[in-house]
Every structure is written in C-alpha cells, then in structure tokens.
Coordinates of C-alpha atoms in Angstrom, one line a residue:
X3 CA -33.6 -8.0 42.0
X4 CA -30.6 -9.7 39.7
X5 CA -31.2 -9.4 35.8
X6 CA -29.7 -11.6 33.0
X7 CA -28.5 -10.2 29.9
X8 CA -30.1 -12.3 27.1
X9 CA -28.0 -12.8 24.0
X10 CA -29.2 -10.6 21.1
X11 CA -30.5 -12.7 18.1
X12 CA -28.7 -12.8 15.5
X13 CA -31.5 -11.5 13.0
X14 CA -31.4 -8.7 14.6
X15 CA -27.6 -7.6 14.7
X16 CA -26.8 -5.1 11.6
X17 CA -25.0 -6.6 9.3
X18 CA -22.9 -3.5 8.7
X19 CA -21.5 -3.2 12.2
X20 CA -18.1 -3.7 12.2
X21 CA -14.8 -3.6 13.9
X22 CA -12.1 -1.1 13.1
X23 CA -8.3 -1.2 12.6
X24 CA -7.6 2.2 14.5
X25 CA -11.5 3.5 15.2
X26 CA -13.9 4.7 12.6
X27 CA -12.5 7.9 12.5
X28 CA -9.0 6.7 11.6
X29 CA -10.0 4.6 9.3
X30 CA -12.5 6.2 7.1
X31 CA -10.1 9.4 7.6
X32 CA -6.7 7.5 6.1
X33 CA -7.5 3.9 4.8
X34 CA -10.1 4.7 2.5
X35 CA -10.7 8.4 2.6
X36 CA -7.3 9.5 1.8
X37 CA -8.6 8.6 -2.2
X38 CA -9.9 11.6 -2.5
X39 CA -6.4 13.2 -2.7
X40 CA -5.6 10.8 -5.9
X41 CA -8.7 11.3 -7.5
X42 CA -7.8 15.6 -6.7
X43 CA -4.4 14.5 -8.1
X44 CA -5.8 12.3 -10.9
X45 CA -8.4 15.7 -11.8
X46 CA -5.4 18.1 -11.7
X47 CA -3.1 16.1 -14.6
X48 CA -6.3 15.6 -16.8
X49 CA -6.7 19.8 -16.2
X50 CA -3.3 20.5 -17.6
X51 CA -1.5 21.4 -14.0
X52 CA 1.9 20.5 -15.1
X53 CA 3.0 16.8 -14.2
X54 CA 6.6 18.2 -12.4
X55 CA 5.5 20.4 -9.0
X56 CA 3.1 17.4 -8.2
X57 CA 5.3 15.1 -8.7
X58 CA 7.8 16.7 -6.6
X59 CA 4.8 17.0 -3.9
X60 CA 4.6 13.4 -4.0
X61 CA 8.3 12.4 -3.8
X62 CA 9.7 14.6 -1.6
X63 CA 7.3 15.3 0.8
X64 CA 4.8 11.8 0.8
X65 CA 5.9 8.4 -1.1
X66 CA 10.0 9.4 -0.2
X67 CA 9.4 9.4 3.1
X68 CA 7.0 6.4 3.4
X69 CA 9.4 4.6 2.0
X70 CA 12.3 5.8 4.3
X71 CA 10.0 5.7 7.3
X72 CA 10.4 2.1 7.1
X73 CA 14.0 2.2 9.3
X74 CA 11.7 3.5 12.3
X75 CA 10.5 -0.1 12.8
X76 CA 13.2 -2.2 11.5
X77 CA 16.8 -0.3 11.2
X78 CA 16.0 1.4 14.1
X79 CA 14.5 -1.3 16.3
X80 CA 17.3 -3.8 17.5
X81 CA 15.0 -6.7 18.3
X82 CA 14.1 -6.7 14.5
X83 CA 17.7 -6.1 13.6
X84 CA 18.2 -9.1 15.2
X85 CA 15.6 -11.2 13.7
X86 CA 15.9 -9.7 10.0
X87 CA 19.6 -9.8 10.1
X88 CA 21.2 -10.6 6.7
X89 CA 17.5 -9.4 5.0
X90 CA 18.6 -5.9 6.1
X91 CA 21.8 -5.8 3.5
X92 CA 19.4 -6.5 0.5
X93 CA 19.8 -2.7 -0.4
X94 CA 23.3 -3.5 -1.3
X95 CA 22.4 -6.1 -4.3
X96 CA 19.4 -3.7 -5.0
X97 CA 21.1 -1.0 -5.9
X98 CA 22.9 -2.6 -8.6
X99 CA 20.1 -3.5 -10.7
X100 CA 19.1 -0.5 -11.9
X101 CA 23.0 0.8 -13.4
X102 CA 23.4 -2.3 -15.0
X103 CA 20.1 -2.1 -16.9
X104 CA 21.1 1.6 -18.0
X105 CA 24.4 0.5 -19.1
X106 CA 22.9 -2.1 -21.1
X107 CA 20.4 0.8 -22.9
X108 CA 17.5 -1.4 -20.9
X109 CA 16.6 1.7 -18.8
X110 CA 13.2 1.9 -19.9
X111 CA 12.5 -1.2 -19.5
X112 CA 14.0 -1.6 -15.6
X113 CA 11.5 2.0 -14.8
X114 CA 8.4 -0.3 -16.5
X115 CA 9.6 -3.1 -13.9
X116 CA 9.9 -1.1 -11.2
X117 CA 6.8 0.9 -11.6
X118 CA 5.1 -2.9 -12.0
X119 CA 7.0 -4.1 -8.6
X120 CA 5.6 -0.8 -6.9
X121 CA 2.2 -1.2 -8.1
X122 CA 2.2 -5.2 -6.8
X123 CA 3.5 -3.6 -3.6
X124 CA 0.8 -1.0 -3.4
X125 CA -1.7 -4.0 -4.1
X126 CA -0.4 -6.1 -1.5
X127 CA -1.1 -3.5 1.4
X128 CA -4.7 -2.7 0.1
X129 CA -5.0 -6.6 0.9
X130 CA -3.4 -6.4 3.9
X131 CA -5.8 -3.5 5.2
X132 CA -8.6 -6.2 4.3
X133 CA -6.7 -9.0 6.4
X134 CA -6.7 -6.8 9.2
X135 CA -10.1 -5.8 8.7
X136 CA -11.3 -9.5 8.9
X137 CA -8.8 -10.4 12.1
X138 CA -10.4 -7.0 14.1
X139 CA -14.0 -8.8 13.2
X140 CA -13.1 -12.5 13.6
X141 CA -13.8 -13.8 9.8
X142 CA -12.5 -17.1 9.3
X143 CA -14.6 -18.5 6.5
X144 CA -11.9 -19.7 3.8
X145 CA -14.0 -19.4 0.8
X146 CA -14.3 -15.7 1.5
X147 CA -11.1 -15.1 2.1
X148 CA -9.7 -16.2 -1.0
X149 CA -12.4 -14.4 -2.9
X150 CA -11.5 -11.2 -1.8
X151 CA -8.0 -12.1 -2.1
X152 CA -8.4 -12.9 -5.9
X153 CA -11.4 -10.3 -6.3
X154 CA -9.1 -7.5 -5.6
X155 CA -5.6 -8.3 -6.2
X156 CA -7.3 -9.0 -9.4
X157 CA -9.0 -5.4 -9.7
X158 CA -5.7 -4.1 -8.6
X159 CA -3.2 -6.1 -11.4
X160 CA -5.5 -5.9 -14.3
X161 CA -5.6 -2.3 -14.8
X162 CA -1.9 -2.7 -15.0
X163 CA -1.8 -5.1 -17.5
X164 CA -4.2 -3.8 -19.9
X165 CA -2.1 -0.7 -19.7
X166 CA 0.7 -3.0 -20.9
X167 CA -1.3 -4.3 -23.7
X168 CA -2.6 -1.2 -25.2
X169 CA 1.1 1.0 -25.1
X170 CA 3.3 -1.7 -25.6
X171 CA 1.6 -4.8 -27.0
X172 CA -1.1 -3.4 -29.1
X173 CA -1.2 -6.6 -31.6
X174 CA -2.9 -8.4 -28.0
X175 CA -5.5 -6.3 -28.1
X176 CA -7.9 -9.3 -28.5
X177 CA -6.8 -10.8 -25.3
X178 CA -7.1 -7.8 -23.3
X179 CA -10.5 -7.1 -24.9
X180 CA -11.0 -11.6 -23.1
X181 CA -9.8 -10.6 -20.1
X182 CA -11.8 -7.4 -19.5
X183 CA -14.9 -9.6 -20.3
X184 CA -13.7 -12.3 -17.6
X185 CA -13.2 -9.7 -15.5
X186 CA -16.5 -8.1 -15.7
X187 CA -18.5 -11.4 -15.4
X188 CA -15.9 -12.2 -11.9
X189 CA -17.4 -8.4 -10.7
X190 CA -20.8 -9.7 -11.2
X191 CA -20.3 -12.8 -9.0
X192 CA -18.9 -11.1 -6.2
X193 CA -21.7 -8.7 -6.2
X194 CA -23.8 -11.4 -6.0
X195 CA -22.0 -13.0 -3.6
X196 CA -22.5 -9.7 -1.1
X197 CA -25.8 -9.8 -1.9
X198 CA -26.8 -13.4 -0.3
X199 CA -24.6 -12.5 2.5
X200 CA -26.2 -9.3 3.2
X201 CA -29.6 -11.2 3.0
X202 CA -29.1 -14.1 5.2
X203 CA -27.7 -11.1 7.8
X204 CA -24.0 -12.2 7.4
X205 CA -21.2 -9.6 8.6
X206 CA -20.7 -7.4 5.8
X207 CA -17.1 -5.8 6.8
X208 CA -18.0 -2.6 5.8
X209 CA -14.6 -1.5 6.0
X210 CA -13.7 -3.7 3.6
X211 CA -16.3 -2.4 1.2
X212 CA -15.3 0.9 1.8
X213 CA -11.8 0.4 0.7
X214 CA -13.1 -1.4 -2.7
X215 CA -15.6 0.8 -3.3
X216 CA -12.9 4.1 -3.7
X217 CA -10.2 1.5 -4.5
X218 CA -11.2 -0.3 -7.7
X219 CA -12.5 2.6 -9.7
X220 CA -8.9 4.7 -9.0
X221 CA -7.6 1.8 -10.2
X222 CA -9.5 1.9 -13.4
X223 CA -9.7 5.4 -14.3
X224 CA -6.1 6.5 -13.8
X225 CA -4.3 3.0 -15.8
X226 CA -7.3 3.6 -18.7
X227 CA -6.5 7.6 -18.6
X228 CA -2.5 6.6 -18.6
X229 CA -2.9 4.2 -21.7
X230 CA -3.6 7.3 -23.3
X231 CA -0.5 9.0 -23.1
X232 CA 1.5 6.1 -24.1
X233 CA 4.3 4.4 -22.0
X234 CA 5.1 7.8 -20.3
X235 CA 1.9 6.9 -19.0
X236 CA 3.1 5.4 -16.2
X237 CA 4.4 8.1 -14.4
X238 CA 1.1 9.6 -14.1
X239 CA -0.3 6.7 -12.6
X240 CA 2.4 6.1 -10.2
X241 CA 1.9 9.0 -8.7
X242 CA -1.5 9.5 -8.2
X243 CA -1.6 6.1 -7.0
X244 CA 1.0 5.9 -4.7
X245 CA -0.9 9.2 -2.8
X246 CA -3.6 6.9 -1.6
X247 CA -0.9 4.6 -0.6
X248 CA 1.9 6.5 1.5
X249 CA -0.9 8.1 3.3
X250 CA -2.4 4.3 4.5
X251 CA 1.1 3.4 5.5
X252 CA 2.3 6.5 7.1
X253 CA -1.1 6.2 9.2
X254 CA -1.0 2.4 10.2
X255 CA 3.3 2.6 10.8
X256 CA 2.5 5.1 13.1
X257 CA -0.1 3.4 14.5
X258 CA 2.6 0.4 14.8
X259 CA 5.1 2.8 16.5
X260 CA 3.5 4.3 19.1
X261 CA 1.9 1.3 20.5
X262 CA 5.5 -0.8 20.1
X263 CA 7.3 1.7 21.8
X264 CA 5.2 3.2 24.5
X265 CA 5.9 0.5 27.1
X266 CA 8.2 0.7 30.1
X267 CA 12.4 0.7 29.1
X268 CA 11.8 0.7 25.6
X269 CA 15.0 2.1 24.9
X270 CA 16.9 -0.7 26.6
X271 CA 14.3 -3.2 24.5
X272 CA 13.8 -1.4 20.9
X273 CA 16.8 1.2 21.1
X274 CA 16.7 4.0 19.2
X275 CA 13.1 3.7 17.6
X276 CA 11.7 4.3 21.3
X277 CA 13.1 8.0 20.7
X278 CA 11.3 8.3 17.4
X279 CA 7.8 7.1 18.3
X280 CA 7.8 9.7 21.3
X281 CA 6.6 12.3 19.0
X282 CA 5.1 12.5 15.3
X283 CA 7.5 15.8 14.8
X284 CA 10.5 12.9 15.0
X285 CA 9.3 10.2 12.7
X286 CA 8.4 13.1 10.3
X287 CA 11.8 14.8 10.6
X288 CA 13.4 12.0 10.0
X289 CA 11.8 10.3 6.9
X290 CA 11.7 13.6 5.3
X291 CA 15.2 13.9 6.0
X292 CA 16.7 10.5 5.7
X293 CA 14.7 10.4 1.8
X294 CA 16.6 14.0 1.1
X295 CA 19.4 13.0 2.3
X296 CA 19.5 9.0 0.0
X297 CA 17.7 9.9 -2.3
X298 CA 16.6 13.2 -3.7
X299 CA 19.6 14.9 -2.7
X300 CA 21.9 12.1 -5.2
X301 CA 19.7 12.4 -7.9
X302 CA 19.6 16.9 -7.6
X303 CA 23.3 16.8 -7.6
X304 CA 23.8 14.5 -10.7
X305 CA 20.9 15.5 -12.7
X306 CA 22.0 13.9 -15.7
X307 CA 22.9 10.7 -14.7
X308 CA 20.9 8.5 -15.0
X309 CA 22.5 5.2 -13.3
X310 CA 22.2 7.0 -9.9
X311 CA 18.4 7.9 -11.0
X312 CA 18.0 3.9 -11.0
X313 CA 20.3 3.5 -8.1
X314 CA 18.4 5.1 -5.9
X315 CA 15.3 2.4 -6.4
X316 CA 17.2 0.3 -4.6
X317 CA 15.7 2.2 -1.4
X318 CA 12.1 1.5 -2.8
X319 CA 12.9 -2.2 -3.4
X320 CA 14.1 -2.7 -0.1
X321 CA 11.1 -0.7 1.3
X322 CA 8.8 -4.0 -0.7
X323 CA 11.2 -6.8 0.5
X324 CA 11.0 -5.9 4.2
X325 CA 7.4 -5.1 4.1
X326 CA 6.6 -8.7 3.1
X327 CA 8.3 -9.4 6.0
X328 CA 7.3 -7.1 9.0
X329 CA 3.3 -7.0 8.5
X330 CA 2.7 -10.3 8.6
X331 CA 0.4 -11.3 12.2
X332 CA 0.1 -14.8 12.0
X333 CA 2.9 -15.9 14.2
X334 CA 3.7 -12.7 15.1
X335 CA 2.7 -12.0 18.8
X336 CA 4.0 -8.9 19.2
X337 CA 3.0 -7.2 15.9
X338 CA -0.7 -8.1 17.2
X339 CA -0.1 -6.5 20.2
X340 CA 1.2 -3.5 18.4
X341 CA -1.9 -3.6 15.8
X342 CA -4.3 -4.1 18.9
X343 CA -5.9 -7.6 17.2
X344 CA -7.0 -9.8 20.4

C-alpha cells in the first residue's frame, strides 16, 4: 500500500521555525549569545574594574586578531588576490591618515572618526547576519527588507550620534531630544509591524529577532552610559561593543574557511589559506601573532608616539574596506557555497 505525503497547511506551520546560518547551536552560541560578554564587560567598567587590563583583553587577544584574521581569506587566498588586486594596497594610503591628523594637532578628532568608521563597520555586519538570516529562510519581500535595514542600522547609528550631541555639541540638544522621539514612534511601528505578521502566521525569522532583541538595548545602554564620561567616552564603548562583534566574525570567518578550503587540492587552488583552515590552532596562531607582530608590538615599543598609535589604524581601516567587499553573496557563487545558502 503507497502513501502520499500531503502538504502541511500553512496555518499550521509555526511561525517561529526557522533556518539557521551555522545550526541553532552556533548561532544562538556566537551571533547573538556572545552579548552577554559586553553586557559582563559593560557591568565591570560601571563597577570600577579599571578600563586598561580589559582593554588589553580586547585588543590583544579578540578585536586585534579579528581584524588581522582577515588575511586568512583574502591575503592568503590567491584566487582573491587575484580578483581584489590593487584593493589589497589600500593599507598603504591608510596608514597615512592618521600621522597627518596628529601633526596637524587634529588627533582627537581622527580617534572620534575612526571610532565612528568602526562603529558603521560593526553595524554593517549585524545587518549582514540579518541578510543571511533571510537568504537561509528564503525571504524576499522588499518592503521587509528595507525595514529592517533602516530599523536597525538606525538602532545601531543613533546611539552614536546622540553620543555626539550630548559631549560635543551640547547646544543641539533640542534636536537630539527630535530625534529620540522619531525614533521611538519608528520602534512602535516595527513592533506593530511583527505583530500582524505574527498574526496572519507569517515567518517570523527568529534569528533575526534574536539578534535585535540583545542588539539594540547594548547599543543603548553603553553610548547613554559613555555620554557620561564625556568624549573619553568613547573608548568605553568601543570596547565593549566591539566584544560582541569579533566574536560574530571570528565564528562566521571560520565558518567561511573551513568550508572554502576543505575541498580536494586546495593548496594548488587557494594556496596558503588551505594550510590555515586545516586546524583552528593555525588561524588562531596566526591572527594573534600577525596583530602582535603590526600592531601592538609598534605601538609597546614607541609608547609615546603617538603618530604610529594612529598609524597602526590603517590595519583596522583596511579590515572595513575589504569586508565590504568579500561578504557580499549576490553574485558570489562561491562565497554561497562557502556560507552553505542553496
């Protein structure tokens, strides 16, 4: 006797079920609930632990090496040496900026730049964990898209620049006080937006929900808590958010790397990143090593200088300009092979 598998009604599919970048584990372990170790960061400033042994936690051990681990996949990799090519010198230029703003007594202002770049950086891959997100679960309505786009690059940039307003352009005060208002009435509408879907049974990405319900709050809390302190402020924030960051990236880049390279004579295709994806001892070694080596062990030699302090940015900068480049999937066969989207 033959059976036929009847399609399950829509009605009665949960709206939460969802598709995952790595599995559920992964995910909820290092795309959303690696928070918790910038909330434990944010907690431990507002306690009094002093500001410097965190903050060399986070730069030599985390956020360096993120940063640095980047040559693994493009460097490293000759097939994208070869289609980067020229893209691949920016560091050169880059590492200029930052001396000539010193030398023109414009240092703070080139830290307040680069801790904004950074912080757009940091915003763009919570968006990109979305658009992965939706690819994994086959969302293609427009209107959606863009309002999560706006809904949380907006909930990502606006912390920012009310922390702007209130240590450096107090006298704006009534426009910031506008734009908090806007913003709160735009977080009512999306709610309300999640609420029809969930009640006509539309997908409800709940890894996407996930990541803006630990997101936007950090967000909040540690710019608000920063604006405190002044412009000095900003280190504080940069830190604790960057934490939630390097641990998403150093997750999802190996993720990349072992899938890219762990196919037949991938030496002879990919050449020396094949070597550095066998083993997470390797990648590890060498972004630890390669961020001592550029750009902690420059700045610990010449403590007092305070051009090669801004030099060393350049590493950072390059780190955003090539990841605008490398991530994106549309277009990109072999980067949705290597991110498993079908």
């Amino acid at each position: 006797m033959s059976t036929v598998a009847l399609p399950v009604p829509q009605s009665l599919v949960s709206p939460w079920r969802s598709n995952w970048i790595i599995s559920k584990r992964d995910d909820l372990t290092w795309f959303i609930g690696s928070a918790a170790i910038s909330y434990v960061a944010y907690g431990m400033m507002a306690a009094g632990v002093p500001i410097t042994a965190i903050w060399l936690l986070w730069l030599i051990g985390i956020d360096g090496p993120h940063v640095i681990a980047t040559v693994t996949r493009t460097y490293f990799d000759k097939q994208e040496r070869a289609r980067l090519g020229w893209y691949l010198w920016v560091v050169v230029p880059l590492a200029v900026i930052g001396p000539v703003m010193v030398w023109l007594g414009q240092g703070s202002l080139f830290y307040l730049f680069a801790v904004c770049w950074q912080h757009y950086h940091i915003a763009k891959q919570h968006f990109g964990l979305v658009m992965l997100w939706k690819a994994k679960n086959k969302e293609r309505d427009p209107f959606d898209l863009k309002l999560d786009k706006t809904f949380l690059l907006t909930s990502t940039i606006l912390p920012l620049a009310i922390f702007v307003q209130r240590t450096r352009l107090a006298s704006l005060a009534p426009a910031g006080n506008a734009l908090l208002a806007g913003y709160l009435a735009f977080v009512g509408l999306y709610l309300l937006h999640q609420i029809r879907k969930w009640n006509t049974r539309q997908p409800m990405n709940t890894p996407k929900l996930g990541l803006l319900a630990v997101l936007i709050p950090l967000q909040w809390l540690i710019f608000m808590h920063a604006s405190t302190l002044g412009p000095d402020g900003i280190l504080r924030a940069g830190i604790t958010l960057g934490l939630f960051h390097s641990f998403q990236y150093h997750r999802l880049l190996w993720f990349h790397n072992r899938n890219r390279y762990a196919v037949p004579q991938a030496w002879q295709k990919f050449g020396i990143a094949a070597f550095f994806a066998k083993d997470f001892g390797y990648y590890l070694f060498t972004a630890i090593g390669l961020n001592l080596l550029l750009s902690i062990l420059p700045q610990t030699m010449n403590p007092q200088v305070e051009w090669i302090k801004a030099a060393v940015w350049a590493f950072p900068f390059t780190h955003y300009m090539l990841d605008s480049k490398i991530w994106r999937v549309r277009g990109n066969k072999d980067l949705a092979a290597a991110l498993r989207i079908n």
